[in-house]
Short mmCIF file of C-alpha atoms and ligand atoms in Angstrom, two decimals:
data_model
loop_
_atom_site.label_atom_id
_atom_site.label_comp_id
_atom_site.label_asym_id
_atom_site.label_seq_id
_atom_site.Cartn_x
_atom_site.Cartn_y
_atom_site.Cartn_z
CA MET A 1 84.64 33.66 71.29
CA PHE A 2 81.34 31.84 70.95
CA ARG A 3 79.32 35.28 72.11
CA ASN A 4 76.83 37.32 70.25
CA GLN A 5 76.98 35.05 66.61
CA ILE A 6 74.86 32.85 64.79
CA MET A 7 77.15 29.50 63.59
CA CYS A 8 76.01 28.06 60.55
CA GLY A 9 76.19 23.72 60.74
CA GLU A 10 75.25 20.99 62.78
CA SER A 11 74.93 21.83 66.58
CA GLN A 12 76.19 18.61 68.07
CA HIS A 13 79.44 18.87 65.78
CA LEU A 14 79.74 22.71 66.39
CA LEU A 15 79.16 22.55 70.15
CA SER A 16 81.44 19.97 70.65
CA ALA A 17 84.00 22.86 70.33
CA LEU A 18 82.46 24.94 73.34
CA PRO A 19 83.82 24.57 76.80
CA GLU A 20 81.97 22.62 79.33
CA ASN A 21 79.83 24.63 81.94
CA SER A 22 79.89 27.78 79.78
CA VAL A 23 76.46 28.64 78.78
CA ASP A 24 74.10 30.10 81.43
CA LEU A 25 70.51 29.66 79.65
CA VAL A 26 69.18 27.43 76.56
CA VAL A 27 65.98 28.38 75.07
CA THR A 28 65.10 26.51 72.11
CA ASP A 29 62.64 25.31 69.82
CA PRO A 30 64.04 21.95 68.26
CA PRO A 31 62.16 19.90 65.03
CA TYR A 32 59.22 18.38 66.75
CA LEU A 33 59.74 15.07 64.84
CA ILE A 34 56.17 15.45 63.12
CA SER A 35 57.64 15.59 59.36
CA TYR A 36 56.33 19.15 59.44
CA LYS A 37 54.95 20.79 55.91
CA ASP A 38 53.14 23.95 56.46
CA SER A 39 50.71 25.39 53.43
CA PHE A 40 53.26 26.38 51.43
CA GLY A 41 55.03 23.17 51.28
CA ARG A 42 57.98 24.40 53.59
CA LYS A 43 59.59 22.15 55.51
CA VAL A 44 62.04 21.67 58.74
CA ARG A 45 65.19 20.28 58.45
CA ASN A 46 65.34 17.00 60.56
CA ASP A 47 61.73 17.00 61.25
CA ASP A 48 61.87 13.44 60.09
CA ASN A 49 65.35 12.32 61.87
CA PRO A 50 65.38 11.88 65.45
CA ASP A 51 69.04 11.07 65.08
CA GLY A 52 69.62 14.98 63.76
CA VAL A 53 67.81 15.94 66.93
CA LEU A 54 68.03 14.04 69.74
CA PRO A 55 71.64 14.06 70.40
CA VAL A 56 72.16 17.51 70.50
CA PHE A 57 70.67 17.51 74.05
CA ASN A 58 73.79 15.82 75.41
CA GLU A 59 75.92 18.75 74.34
CA ILE A 60 73.47 21.13 75.18
CA ALA A 61 73.86 19.31 78.90
CA ARG A 62 77.74 19.26 78.35
CA VAL A 63 77.66 23.13 77.88
CA LEU A 64 75.37 24.62 80.31
CA LYS A 65 76.83 25.78 83.66
CA PRO A 66 75.99 23.59 86.57
CA GLU A 67 72.63 24.77 88.41
CA SER A 68 71.05 26.04 85.12
CA TYR A 69 68.11 26.04 83.02
CA CYS A 70 66.98 24.68 79.52
CA ILE A 71 63.55 25.66 78.10
CA SER A 72 62.66 23.22 75.19
CA PHE A 73 59.64 23.50 72.89
CA TYR A 74 58.30 19.73 71.53
CA GLY A 75 56.24 18.15 69.44
CA TRP A 76 53.73 16.15 71.64
CA SER A 77 53.60 12.95 69.81
CA ALA A 78 57.26 12.81 70.05
CA ILE A 79 56.81 12.88 73.89
CA ALA A 80 58.65 10.05 75.01
CA GLN A 81 61.30 10.26 72.72
CA PHE A 82 62.13 13.68 73.97
CA VAL A 83 61.80 13.04 77.72
CA ASN A 84 64.02 9.74 77.25
CA CYS A 85 66.64 11.71 75.51
CA TRP A 86 66.61 14.35 78.48
CA GLN A 87 66.62 12.10 81.07
CA GLU A 88 69.45 10.21 79.42
CA ALA A 89 71.57 13.84 79.11
CA GLY A 90 71.04 14.48 82.69
CA LEU A 91 68.54 17.29 82.28
CA ARG A 92 65.49 17.15 84.89
CA ILE A 93 61.93 18.05 84.20
CA VAL A 94 61.14 20.96 86.75
CA GLY A 95 58.01 22.67 85.06
CA HIS A 96 55.66 22.60 82.00
CA LEU A 97 54.75 26.03 79.98
CA VAL A 98 51.43 26.15 77.86
CA TRP A 99 50.82 28.71 75.29
CA PRO A 100 46.86 28.32 74.16
CA LYS A 101 46.31 29.49 70.53
CA GLY A 102 43.07 30.25 70.30
CA TYR A 103 43.22 28.95 66.90
CA ALA A 104 43.95 25.56 65.28
CA ARG A 105 46.16 24.55 62.00
CA ARG A 106 45.59 20.82 62.20
CA ALA A 107 43.03 18.82 64.02
CA GLY A 108 42.94 14.89 64.12
CA HIS A 109 41.01 13.26 67.22
CA VAL A 110 40.97 16.53 68.77
CA ARG A 111 42.07 20.39 67.63
CA PHE A 112 45.60 21.04 67.77
CA ALA A 113 45.56 24.51 69.66
CA HIS A 114 48.29 24.74 71.97
CA GLU A 115 52.08 25.29 72.20
CA ALA A 116 54.29 23.93 75.11
CA ALA A 117 57.62 23.52 76.69
CA TYR A 118 59.13 21.98 78.90
CA VAL A 119 61.42 23.92 81.77
CA LEU A 120 64.37 21.47 81.93
CA ALA A 121 66.99 21.69 84.99
CA LYS A 122 70.89 20.87 84.97
CA GLY A 123 71.33 20.35 88.88
CA TYR A 124 69.68 22.28 91.26
CA PRO A 125 69.15 26.15 90.00
CA ASP A 126 67.74 28.38 92.59
CA PHE A 127 63.85 29.39 91.92
CA PRO A 128 63.73 32.54 89.61
CA GLU A 129 63.22 35.75 91.33
CA LYS A 130 59.73 36.33 89.56
CA PRO A 131 58.62 32.58 88.22
CA LEU A 132 56.37 32.59 85.47
CA ASN A 133 53.02 31.55 85.15
CA ASP A 134 52.88 28.08 83.29
CA VAL A 135 50.25 29.52 81.10
CA GLN A 136 51.41 31.97 79.23
CA ARG A 137 50.16 34.43 76.36
CA TRP A 138 50.63 33.46 72.63
CA ILE A 139 51.65 35.87 69.70
CA TYR A 140 51.73 34.74 66.33
CA SER A 141 54.71 35.31 64.69
CA GLY A 142 52.96 35.37 61.09
CA ASN A 143 55.63 32.39 60.08
CA ALA A 144 56.98 34.92 57.23
CA SER A 145 60.58 33.63 57.70
CA HIS A 146 60.57 30.78 58.77
CA PRO A 147 57.95 27.88 58.74
CA THR A 148 57.43 27.82 62.47
CA GLN A 149 58.68 30.81 63.49
CA LYS A 150 58.28 32.34 67.44
CA ALA A 151 57.56 35.22 67.72
CA VAL A 152 60.18 37.26 70.20
CA GLN A 153 57.55 38.37 72.65
CA VAL A 154 56.89 34.84 73.41
CA ILE A 155 60.31 34.10 74.05
CA LYS A 156 61.29 37.24 75.97
CA PRO A 157 59.89 36.69 78.91
CA LEU A 158 61.55 33.08 79.32
CA ILE A 159 64.99 34.61 78.92
CA GLN A 160 64.00 37.33 81.51
CA ALA A 161 62.80 34.89 84.13
CA PHE A 162 65.68 32.54 83.80
CA SER A 163 68.40 34.21 83.27
CA ARG A 164 70.27 37.44 84.06
CA PRO A 165 71.70 40.66 82.46
CA GLY A 166 75.07 39.83 80.87
CA ASP A 167 74.38 36.01 80.70
CA LEU A 168 74.93 34.03 77.58
CA VAL A 169 71.94 32.24 76.11
CA LEU A 170 71.88 29.65 73.54
CA ASP A 171 69.64 28.37 70.99
CA PRO A 172 71.12 25.25 69.16
CA PHE A 173 68.28 24.85 66.78
CA SER A 174 68.21 28.71 65.75
CA GLY A 175 65.77 29.01 62.52
CA SER A 176 65.30 32.57 62.16
CA GLY A 177 67.23 33.80 65.04
CA THR A 178 64.42 34.57 67.58
CA THR A 179 65.77 33.44 70.31
CA ALA A 180 69.29 35.38 69.71
CA ILE A 181 67.01 38.58 69.41
CA ALA A 182 64.99 38.24 72.55
CA ALA A 183 68.33 37.76 74.12
CA ALA A 184 69.80 40.65 72.73
CA LEU A 185 66.72 42.98 73.62
CA SER A 186 66.77 41.65 77.12
CA GLY A 187 70.76 42.70 77.81
CA ARG A 188 71.94 39.21 77.50
CA ASP A 189 74.81 37.41 75.21
CA TYR A 190 73.54 34.83 72.68
CA LEU A 191 74.73 32.36 70.58
CA GLY A 192 72.86 30.71 68.05
CA ILE A 193 73.41 27.65 66.03
CA GLU A 194 71.37 26.76 62.17
CA LEU A 195 71.78 24.05 59.84
CA GLU A 196 70.06 25.85 56.69
CA PRO A 197 72.66 28.90 55.55
CA GLY A 198 69.58 30.62 54.23
CA TYR A 199 68.15 30.77 57.75
CA CYS A 200 71.63 31.70 59.29
CA THR A 201 71.71 35.01 56.92
CA LEU A 202 67.67 35.41 57.54
CA ALA A 203 68.95 35.51 61.31
CA ARG A 204 72.07 37.77 60.91
CA ASN A 205 69.96 40.43 58.77
CA ARG A 206 67.22 40.34 61.63
CA LEU A 207 70.20 40.23 64.27
CA ALA A 208 71.52 43.61 62.56
CA SER A 209 68.58 45.62 62.42
CA VAL A 210 67.34 45.23 66.08
CA HIS A 211 67.44 48.41 68.00
CA LEU A 212 68.90 47.21 71.21
CA PRO A 213 68.50 48.84 74.45
CA LYS A 214 71.75 51.25 75.35
CA ALA A 215 74.22 50.06 77.90
CA VAL A 216 73.57 51.48 80.83
C1 SAM B 1 61.49 24.34 64.71
S1 SAM B 1 62.67 25.17 63.65
C2 SAM B 1 63.32 26.63 64.90
C3 SAM B 1 62.56 28.02 64.29
C4 SAM B 1 62.69 29.20 65.12
N1 SAM B 1 62.19 28.89 66.62
C5 SAM B 1 62.42 30.44 65.08
O1 SAM B 1 61.60 30.87 65.57
O2 SAM B 1 62.71 31.01 63.82
C6 SAM B 1 64.29 24.31 64.15
C7 SAM B 1 65.50 24.63 63.32
O3 SAM B 1 66.60 23.82 63.40
C8 SAM B 1 67.26 23.66 62.42
N2 SAM B 1 67.95 22.41 62.52
C9 SAM B 1 67.45 21.11 62.60
N3 SAM B 1 68.66 20.22 63.10
C10 SAM B 1 69.61 20.90 63.55
C11 SAM B 1 70.91 20.64 63.95
N4 SAM B 1 71.37 19.33 64.09
N5 SAM B 1 71.74 21.60 64.21
C12 SAM B 1 71.45 22.91 63.98
N6 SAM B 1 70.13 23.24 63.25
C13 SAM B 1 69.10 22.11 63.04
C14 SAM B 1 66.29 23.43 61.36
O4 SAM B 1 67.10 24.17 60.37
C15 SAM B 1 65.65 24.46 61.80
O5 SAM B 1 65.33 26.03 61.06
#
């Protein structure tokens, strides 16, 4: 019932309808809590509102199956808030992934030239059969459809390492639907949830134009 669709609405609310222990893997890219605005003036909903982002992790922890993973990108400047909420939700930090970018969009005390994500565990999952290097190759998406769009090629290795064919992969901050596309291309089921109706439509259109591998 909750498989292979993009649901439009607020994640904490919509996830409350999902049964507990029903999702195999979460791969998500939440608002970084940095009041982001790109060079075209595009913003990300709730990027200035921790209360619209952090409580979603309680629902993530509830719907994840026991002994499973959640991969979450994050913004370094809000790391204390993210770590605190993950710990309160019962998600343990078991790994950290870094993507050196080779370019910097912004600079402050340092030039900001990498992306990062934490590998979080619910319970004590088995190690992946083929563990990923924790330094990964970055591919720039071009951000054509969404101001913080990730490339499908960046997300696919995460899904393939931390789940199995046929598993259900959830992204409760779905944006343009990148995680859902990467999951579908990897032979996994997906559930994307997104607040902005325009991005829901975009994600559904992107998914409709994806050429999926033939089932064997
Ligand atoms: C950083 S973006 C994700 C971009 C995505 N990785 C992509 O490749 O397009 C985060 C998304 O979460 C959405 N969002 C923010 N708060 C939300 C909430 N409480 N429930 C559902 N979606 C939310 C925003 O509208 C935004 O599109």
